[in-house]
PDB file of N, CA and C in Angstrom:
ATOM      1  N   MET A  78      12.510  -1.599  -4.109  1.00 62.00           N
ATOM      2  CA  MET A  78      11.926  -2.442  -5.131  1.00 62.00           C
ATOM      3  C   MET A  78      13.063  -3.101  -5.909  1.00 62.00           C
ATOM      4  N   SER A  79      12.971  -4.388  -6.106  1.00 70.00           N
ATOM      5  CA  SER A  79      14.012  -5.116  -6.821  1.00 70.00           C
ATOM      6  C   SER A  79      13.843  -4.950  -8.326  1.00 70.00           C
ATOM      7  N   ASN A  80      14.918  -5.216  -9.060  1.00 77.00           N
ATOM      8  CA  ASN A  80      14.848  -5.103 -10.518  1.00 77.00           C
ATOM      9  C   ASN A  80      13.796  -6.014 -11.133  1.00 77.00           C
ATOM     10  N   PRO A  81      13.689  -7.293 -10.720  1.00 81.00           N
ATOM     11  CA  PRO A  81      12.629  -8.130 -11.295  1.00 81.00           C
ATOM     12  C   PRO A  81      11.226  -7.589 -11.010  1.00 81.00           C
ATOM     13  N   GLN A  82      11.026  -7.080  -9.817  1.00 86.00           N
ATOM     14  CA  GLN A  82       9.715  -6.517  -9.475  1.00 86.00           C
ATOM     15  C   GLN A  82       9.450  -5.264 -10.293  1.00 86.00           C
ATOM     16  N   LEU A  83      10.452  -4.416 -10.446  1.00 85.00           N
ATOM     17  CA  LEU A  83      10.310  -3.217 -11.263  1.00 85.00           C
ATOM     18  C   LEU A  83       9.985  -3.595 -12.701  1.00 85.00           C
ATOM     19  N   THR A  84      10.667  -4.595 -13.218  1.00 84.00           N
ATOM     20  CA  THR A  84      10.420  -5.044 -14.588  1.00 84.00           C
ATOM     21  C   THR A  84       8.985  -5.553 -14.738  1.00 84.00           C
ATOM     22  N   ARG A  85       8.524  -6.340 -13.768  1.00 86.00           N
ATOM     23  CA  ARG A  85       7.141  -6.832 -13.827  1.00 86.00           C
ATOM     24  C   ARG A  85       6.152  -5.677 -13.790  1.00 86.00           C
ATOM     25  N   ASN A  86       6.411  -4.684 -12.941  1.00 88.00           N
ATOM     26  CA  ASN A  86       5.524  -3.521 -12.857  1.00 88.00           C
ATOM     27  C   ASN A  86       5.505  -2.741 -14.166  1.00 88.00           C
ATOM     28  N   LEU A  87       6.678  -2.553 -14.760  1.00 85.00           N
ATOM     29  CA  LEU A  87       6.746  -1.835 -16.035  1.00 85.00           C
ATOM     30  C   LEU A  87       6.001  -2.591 -17.129  1.00 85.00           C
ATOM     31  N   LEU A  88       6.169  -3.898 -17.161  1.00 84.00           N
ATOM     32  CA  LEU A  88       5.452  -4.695 -18.164  1.00 84.00           C
ATOM     33  C   LEU A  88       3.947  -4.597 -17.964  1.00 84.00           C
ATOM     34  N   GLU A  89       3.515  -4.594 -16.731  1.00 88.00           N
ATOM     35  CA  GLU A  89       2.091  -4.462 -16.439  1.00 88.00           C
ATOM     36  C   GLU A  89       1.554  -3.127 -16.942  1.00 88.00           C
ATOM     37  N   VAL A  90       2.321  -2.057 -16.713  1.00 87.00           N
ATOM     38  CA  VAL A  90       1.914  -0.726 -17.181  1.00 87.00           C
ATOM     39  C   VAL A  90       1.872  -0.699 -18.708  1.00 87.00           C
ATOM     40  N   ILE A  91       2.903  -1.241 -19.349  1.00 85.00           N
ATOM     41  CA  ILE A  91       2.951  -1.248 -20.816  1.00 85.00           C
ATOM     42  C   ILE A  91       1.771  -2.032 -21.371  1.00 85.00           C
ATOM     43  N   ARG A  92       1.462  -3.168 -20.785  1.00 86.00           N
ATOM     44  CA  ARG A  92       0.344  -3.985 -21.266  1.00 86.00           C
ATOM     45  C   ARG A  92      -0.996  -3.311 -21.037  1.00 86.00           C
ATOM     46  N   SER A  93      -1.076  -2.400 -20.074  1.00 90.00           N
ATOM     47  CA  SER A  93      -2.344  -1.716 -19.795  1.00 90.00           C
ATOM     48  C   SER A  93      -2.593  -0.535 -20.734  1.00 90.00           C
ATOM     49  N   LEU A  94      -1.584  -0.149 -21.510  1.00 88.00           N
ATOM     50  CA  LEU A  94      -1.741   0.973 -22.426  1.00 88.00           C
ATOM     51  C   LEU A  94      -2.655   0.601 -23.586  1.00 88.00           C
ATOM     52  N   PRO A  95      -3.365   1.583 -24.155  1.00 90.00           N
ATOM     53  CA  PRO A  95      -4.113   1.318 -25.384  1.00 90.00           C
ATOM     54  C   PRO A  95      -3.158   0.834 -26.475  1.00 90.00           C
ATOM     55  N   ASP A  96      -3.670   0.047 -27.411  1.00 88.00           N
ATOM     56  CA  ASP A  96      -2.825  -0.577 -28.442  1.00 88.00           C
ATOM     57  C   ASP A  96      -1.917   0.423 -29.156  1.00 88.00           C
ATOM     58  N   ALA A  97      -2.470   1.543 -29.583  1.00 89.00           N
ATOM     59  CA  ALA A  97      -1.670   2.524 -30.338  1.00 89.00           C
ATOM     60  C   ALA A  97      -0.534   3.077 -29.483  1.00 89.00           C
ATOM     61  N   ASP A  98      -0.826   3.373 -28.219  1.00 89.00           N
ATOM     62  CA  ASP A  98       0.207   3.901 -27.319  1.00 89.00           C
ATOM     63  C   ASP A  98       1.273   2.850 -27.039  1.00 89.00           C
ATOM     64  N   ARG A  99       0.844   1.599 -26.876  1.00 85.00           N
ATOM     65  CA  ARG A  99       1.796   0.520 -26.616  1.00 85.00           C
ATOM     66  C   ARG A  99       2.721   0.310 -27.818  1.00 85.00           C
ATOM     67  N   ARG A 100       2.152   0.323 -29.014  1.00 85.00           N
ATOM     68  CA  ARG A 100       2.987   0.166 -30.215  1.00 85.00           C
ATOM     69  C   ARG A 100       3.974   1.318 -30.335  1.00 85.00           C
ATOM     70  N   TRP A 101       3.504   2.551 -30.054  1.00 88.00           N
ATOM     71  CA  TRP A 101       4.387   3.715 -30.134  1.00 88.00           C
ATOM     72  C   TRP A 101       5.531   3.586 -29.130  1.00 88.00           C
ATOM     73  N   LEU A 102       5.201   3.203 -27.894  1.00 84.00           N
ATOM     74  CA  LEU A 102       6.220   3.064 -26.852  1.00 84.00           C
ATOM     75  C   LEU A 102       7.233   1.987 -27.220  1.00 84.00           C
ATOM     76  N   LEU A 103       6.748   0.843 -27.653  1.00 80.00           N
ATOM     77  CA  LEU A 103       7.655  -0.237 -28.020  1.00 80.00           C
ATOM     78  C   LEU A 103       8.529   0.155 -29.202  1.00 80.00           C
ATOM     79  N   ASP A 104       7.982   0.929 -30.123  1.00 82.00           N
ATOM     80  CA  ASP A 104       8.779   1.438 -31.242  1.00 82.00           C
ATOM     81  C   ASP A 104       9.872   2.375 -30.728  1.00 82.00           C
ATOM     82  N   GLN A 105       9.523   3.238 -29.776  1.00 80.00           N
ATOM     83  CA  GLN A 105      10.499   4.158 -29.193  1.00 80.00           C
ATOM     84  C   GLN A 105      11.591   3.392 -28.445  1.00 80.00           C
ATOM     85  N   LEU A 106      11.201   2.360 -27.731  1.00 78.00           N
ATOM     86  CA  LEU A 106      12.172   1.571 -26.980  1.00 78.00           C
ATOM     87  C   LEU A 106      13.107   0.797 -27.902  1.00 78.00           C
ATOM     88  N   GLY A 107      12.648   0.528 -29.114  1.00 76.00           N
ATOM     89  CA  GLY A 107      13.479  -0.166 -30.083  1.00 76.00           C
ATOM     90  C   GLY A 107      14.601   0.701 -30.617  1.00 76.00           C
ATOM     91  N   GLN A 108      14.472   2.011 -30.453  1.00 68.00           N
ATOM     92  CA  GLN A 108      15.513   2.935 -30.886  1.00 68.00           C
ATOM     93  C   GLN A 108      16.613   2.970 -29.830  1.00 68.00           C
ATOM     94  N   ASP A 109      17.751   3.470 -30.216  1.00 63.00           N
ATOM     95  CA  ASP A 109      18.854   3.641 -29.268  1.00 63.00           C
ATOM     96  C   ASP A 109      18.484   4.782 -28.324  1.00 63.00           C
ATOM     97  N   SER A 110      18.304   4.471 -27.032  1.00 59.00           N
ATOM     98  CA  SER A 110      17.874   5.493 -26.083  1.00 59.00           C
ATOM     99  C   SER A 110      18.924   6.579 -25.893  1.00 59.00           C
ATOM    100  N   ALA A 111      20.173   6.337 -26.316  1.00 66.00           N
ATOM    101  CA  ALA A 111      21.202   7.371 -26.209  1.00 66.00           C
ATOM    102  C   ALA A 111      20.870   8.546 -27.118  1.00 66.00           C
ATOM    103  N   ASP A 112      20.015   8.303 -28.118  1.00 72.00           N
ATOM    104  CA  ASP A 112      19.625   9.367 -29.037  1.00 72.00           C
ATOM    105  C   ASP A 112      18.557  10.280 -28.444  1.00 72.00           C
ATOM    106  N   LEU A 113      17.953   9.875 -27.329  1.00 73.00           N
ATOM    107  CA  LEU A 113      16.876  10.649 -26.727  1.00 73.00           C
ATOM    108  C   LEU A 113      17.424  11.554 -25.631  1.00 73.00           C
ATOM    109  N   SER A 114      16.991  12.792 -25.651  1.00 80.00           N
ATOM    110  CA  SER A 114      17.404  13.738 -24.610  1.00 80.00           C
ATOM    111  C   SER A 114      16.583  13.494 -23.342  1.00 80.00           C
ATOM    112  N   ASP A 115      17.000  14.096 -22.256  1.00 81.00           N
ATOM    113  CA  ASP A 115      16.238  14.000 -21.011  1.00 81.00           C
ATOM    114  C   ASP A 115      14.823  14.531 -21.206  1.00 81.00           C
ATOM    115  N   GLN A 116      14.704  15.628 -21.952  1.00 84.00           N
ATOM    116  CA  GLN A 116      13.398  16.223 -22.208  1.00 84.00           C
ATOM    117  C   GLN A 116      12.507  15.275 -23.022  1.00 84.00           C
ATOM    118  N   GLU A 117      13.090  14.594 -24.005  1.00 82.00           N
ATOM    119  CA  GLU A 117      12.315  13.651 -24.815  1.00 82.00           C
ATOM    120  C   GLU A 117      11.856  12.457 -23.986  1.00 82.00           C
ATOM    121  N   LEU A 118      12.732  11.963 -23.118  1.00 78.00           N
ATOM    122  CA  LEU A 118      12.355  10.858 -22.242  1.00 78.00           C
ATOM    123  C   LEU A 118      11.242  11.276 -21.280  1.00 78.00           C
ATOM    124  N   ALA A 119      11.349  12.481 -20.733  1.00 80.00           N
ATOM    125  CA  ALA A 119      10.308  12.982 -19.827  1.00 80.00           C
ATOM    126  C   ALA A 119       8.990  13.150 -20.573  1.00 80.00           C
ATOM    127  N   ALA A 120       9.052  13.677 -21.798  1.00 82.00           N
ATOM    128  CA  ALA A 120       7.839  13.847 -22.606  1.00 82.00           C
ATOM    129  C   ALA A 120       7.200  12.496 -22.905  1.00 82.00           C
ATOM    130  N   MET A 121       8.020  11.489 -23.188  1.00 80.00           N
ATOM    131  CA  MET A 121       7.499  10.153 -23.467  1.00 80.00           C
ATOM    132  C   MET A 121       6.784   9.600 -22.231  1.00 80.00           C
ATOM    133  N   ALA A 122       7.357   9.798 -21.065  1.00 79.00           N
ATOM    134  CA  ALA A 122       6.733   9.317 -19.832  1.00 79.00           C
ATOM    135  C   ALA A 122       5.413  10.037 -19.575  1.00 79.00           C
ATOM    136  N   LEU A 123       5.375  11.341 -19.814  1.00 80.00           N
ATOM    137  CA  LEU A 123       4.151  12.111 -19.592  1.00 80.00           C
ATOM    138  C   LEU A 123       3.083  11.769 -20.608  1.00 80.00           C
ATOM    139  N   THR A 124       3.481  11.558 -21.853  1.00 83.00           N
ATOM    140  CA  THR A 124       2.529  11.244 -22.913  1.00 83.00           C
ATOM    141  C   THR A 124       1.849   9.911 -22.656  1.00 83.00           C
ATOM    142  N   GLY A 125       2.594   8.960 -22.128  1.00 81.00           N
ATOM    143  CA  GLY A 125       2.041   7.639 -21.853  1.00 81.00           C
ATOM    144  C   GLY A 125       1.029   7.625 -20.728  1.00 81.00           C
ATOM    145  N   GLN A 126       1.023   8.630 -19.888  1.00 80.00           N
ATOM    146  CA  GLN A 126       0.095   8.790 -18.768  1.00 80.00           C
ATOM    147  C   GLN A 126       0.135   7.617 -17.789  1.00 80.00           C
ATOM    148  N   ALA A 127       1.218   6.862 -17.795  1.00 75.00           N
ATOM    149  CA  ALA A 127       1.324   5.694 -16.929  1.00 75.00           C
ATOM    150  C   ALA A 127       1.391   6.067 -15.449  1.00 75.00           C
ATOM    151  N   PHE A 128       1.818   7.268 -15.156  1.00 79.00           N
ATOM    152  CA  PHE A 128       2.004   7.660 -13.759  1.00 79.00           C
ATOM    153  C   PHE A 128       0.925   8.632 -13.275  1.00 79.00           C
ATOM    154  N   ASP A 129      -0.123   8.843 -14.076  1.00 82.00           N
ATOM    155  CA  ASP A 129      -1.165   9.792 -13.700  1.00 82.00           C
ATOM    156  C   ASP A 129      -1.850   9.428 -12.387  1.00 82.00           C
ATOM    157  N   ASP A 130      -2.016   8.136 -12.122  1.00 83.00           N
ATOM    158  CA  ASP A 130      -2.698   7.732 -10.899  1.00 83.00           C
ATOM    159  C   ASP A 130      -1.911   8.057  -9.636  1.00 83.00           C
ATOM    160  N   LEU A 131      -0.618   8.356  -9.784  1.00 80.00           N
ATOM    161  CA  LEU A 131       0.181   8.714  -8.610  1.00 80.00           C
ATOM    162  C   LEU A 131      -0.279  10.030  -7.992  1.00 80.00           C
ATOM    163  N   SER A 132      -0.938  10.890  -8.777  1.00 81.00           N
ATOM    164  CA  SER A 132      -1.416  12.165  -8.229  1.00 81.00           C
ATOM    165  C   SER A 132      -2.497  11.947  -7.183  1.00 81.00           C
ATOM    166  N   GLU A 133      -3.124  10.780  -7.206  1.00 84.00           N
ATOM    167  CA  GLU A 133      -4.169  10.467  -6.237  1.00 84.00           C
ATOM    168  C   GLU A 133      -3.609   9.842  -4.956  1.00 84.00           C
ATOM    169  N   GLU A 134      -2.329   9.493  -4.966  1.00 82.00           N
ATOM    170  CA  GLU A 134      -1.706   8.877  -3.797  1.00 82.00           C
ATOM    171  C   GLU A 134      -1.401   9.938  -2.737  1.00 82.00           C
ATOM    172  N   PRO A 135      -1.504   9.560  -1.465  1.00 81.00           N
ATOM    173  CA  PRO A 135      -1.168  10.527  -0.407  1.00 81.00           C
ATOM    174  C   PRO A 135       0.340  10.790  -0.387  1.00 81.00           C
ATOM    175  N   ASP A 136       0.710  11.970   0.049  1.00 77.00           N
ATOM    176  CA  ASP A 136       2.119  12.305   0.217  1.00 77.00           C
ATOM    177  C   ASP A 136       2.608  11.650   1.507  1.00 77.00           C
ATOM    178  N   LEU A 137       3.439  10.628   1.364  1.00 76.00           N
ATOM    179  CA  LEU A 137       3.911   9.891   2.531  1.00 76.00           C
ATOM    180  C   LEU A 137       5.203  10.451   3.087  1.00 76.00           C
ATOM    181  N   TYR A 138       5.942  11.154   2.248  1.00 75.00           N
ATOM    182  CA  TYR A 138       7.254  11.649   2.649  1.00 75.00           C
ATOM    183  C   TYR A 138       7.363  13.130   2.347  1.00 75.00           C
ATOM    184  N   SER A 139       8.237  13.784   3.097  1.00 76.00           N
ATOM    185  CA  SER A 139       8.519  15.189   2.841  1.00 76.00           C
ATOM    186  C   SER A 139      10.024  15.326   2.608  1.00 76.00           C
ATOM    187  N   PHE A 140      10.462  16.506   2.208  1.00 75.00           N
ATOM    188  CA  PHE A 140      11.869  16.727   1.981  1.00 75.00           C
ATOM    189  C   PHE A 140      12.699  16.619   3.257  1.00 75.00           C
ATOM    190  N   SER A 141      12.049  16.706   4.404  1.00 79.00           N
ATOM    191  CA  SER A 141      12.792  16.611   5.668  1.00 79.00           C
ATOM    192  C   SER A 141      12.913  15.167   6.174  1.00 79.00           C
ATOM    193  N   ASP A 142      12.293  14.214   5.482  1.00 78.00           N
ATOM    194  CA  ASP A 142      12.382  12.798   5.878  1.00 78.00           C
ATOM    195  C   ASP A 142      13.686  12.177   5.430  1.00 78.00           C
ATOM    196  N   GLY A 143      14.220  11.271   6.207  1.00 76.00           N
ATOM    197  CA  GLY A 143      15.354  10.458   5.802  1.00 76.00           C
ATOM    198  C   GLY A 143      16.637  11.211   5.620  1.00 76.00           C
ATOM    199  N   VAL A 144      17.541  10.578   4.903  1.00 76.00           N
ATOM    200  CA  VAL A 144      18.876  11.131   4.644  1.00 76.00           C
ATOM    201  C   VAL A 144      18.924  11.622   3.213  1.00 76.00           C
ATOM    202  N   PRO A 145      19.379  12.859   2.982  1.00 72.00           N
ATOM    203  CA  PRO A 145      19.443  13.366   1.615  1.00 72.00           C
ATOM    204  C   PRO A 145      20.377  12.535   0.745  1.00 72.00           C
ATOM    205  N   ILE A 146      20.026  12.396  -0.511  1.00 74.00           N
ATOM    206  CA  ILE A 146      20.873  11.696  -1.479  1.00 74.00           C
ATOM    207  C   ILE A 146      21.673  12.761  -2.225  1.00 74.00           C
ATOM    208  N   VAL A 147      22.973  12.579  -2.252  1.00 80.00           N
ATOM    209  CA  VAL A 147      23.854  13.527  -2.930  1.00 80.00           C
ATOM    210  C   VAL A 147      24.419  12.848  -4.152  1.00 80.00           C
ATOM    211  N   ALA A 148      24.232  13.472  -5.312  1.00 78.00           N
ATOM    212  CA  ALA A 148      24.778  12.899  -6.557  1.00 78.00           C
ATOM    213  C   ALA A 148      26.286  12.932  -6.526  1.00 78.00           C
ATOM    214  N   ALA A 149      26.877  11.850  -6.967  1.00 67.00           N
ATOM    215  CA  ALA A 149      28.337  11.751  -6.945  1.00 67.00           C
ATOM    216  C   ALA A 149      28.927  12.396  -8.170  1.00 67.00           C
TER     217      ALA A 149
END
């Protein structure tokens, strides 16, 4: 997925949020994200429920598919 496509998808998700959730998210994004821990970022993603529909998607890949990615 390209960056412009990812950006369009993210904007679509943000626009689909209820008004209060969208305002909260945009307020959070206005802060310096360096101040947020990994746990806070994960909590923000879970609270927004933007990815809940992914649980209904079929599992297309397994851990044995493809080439493993090794962090540098």
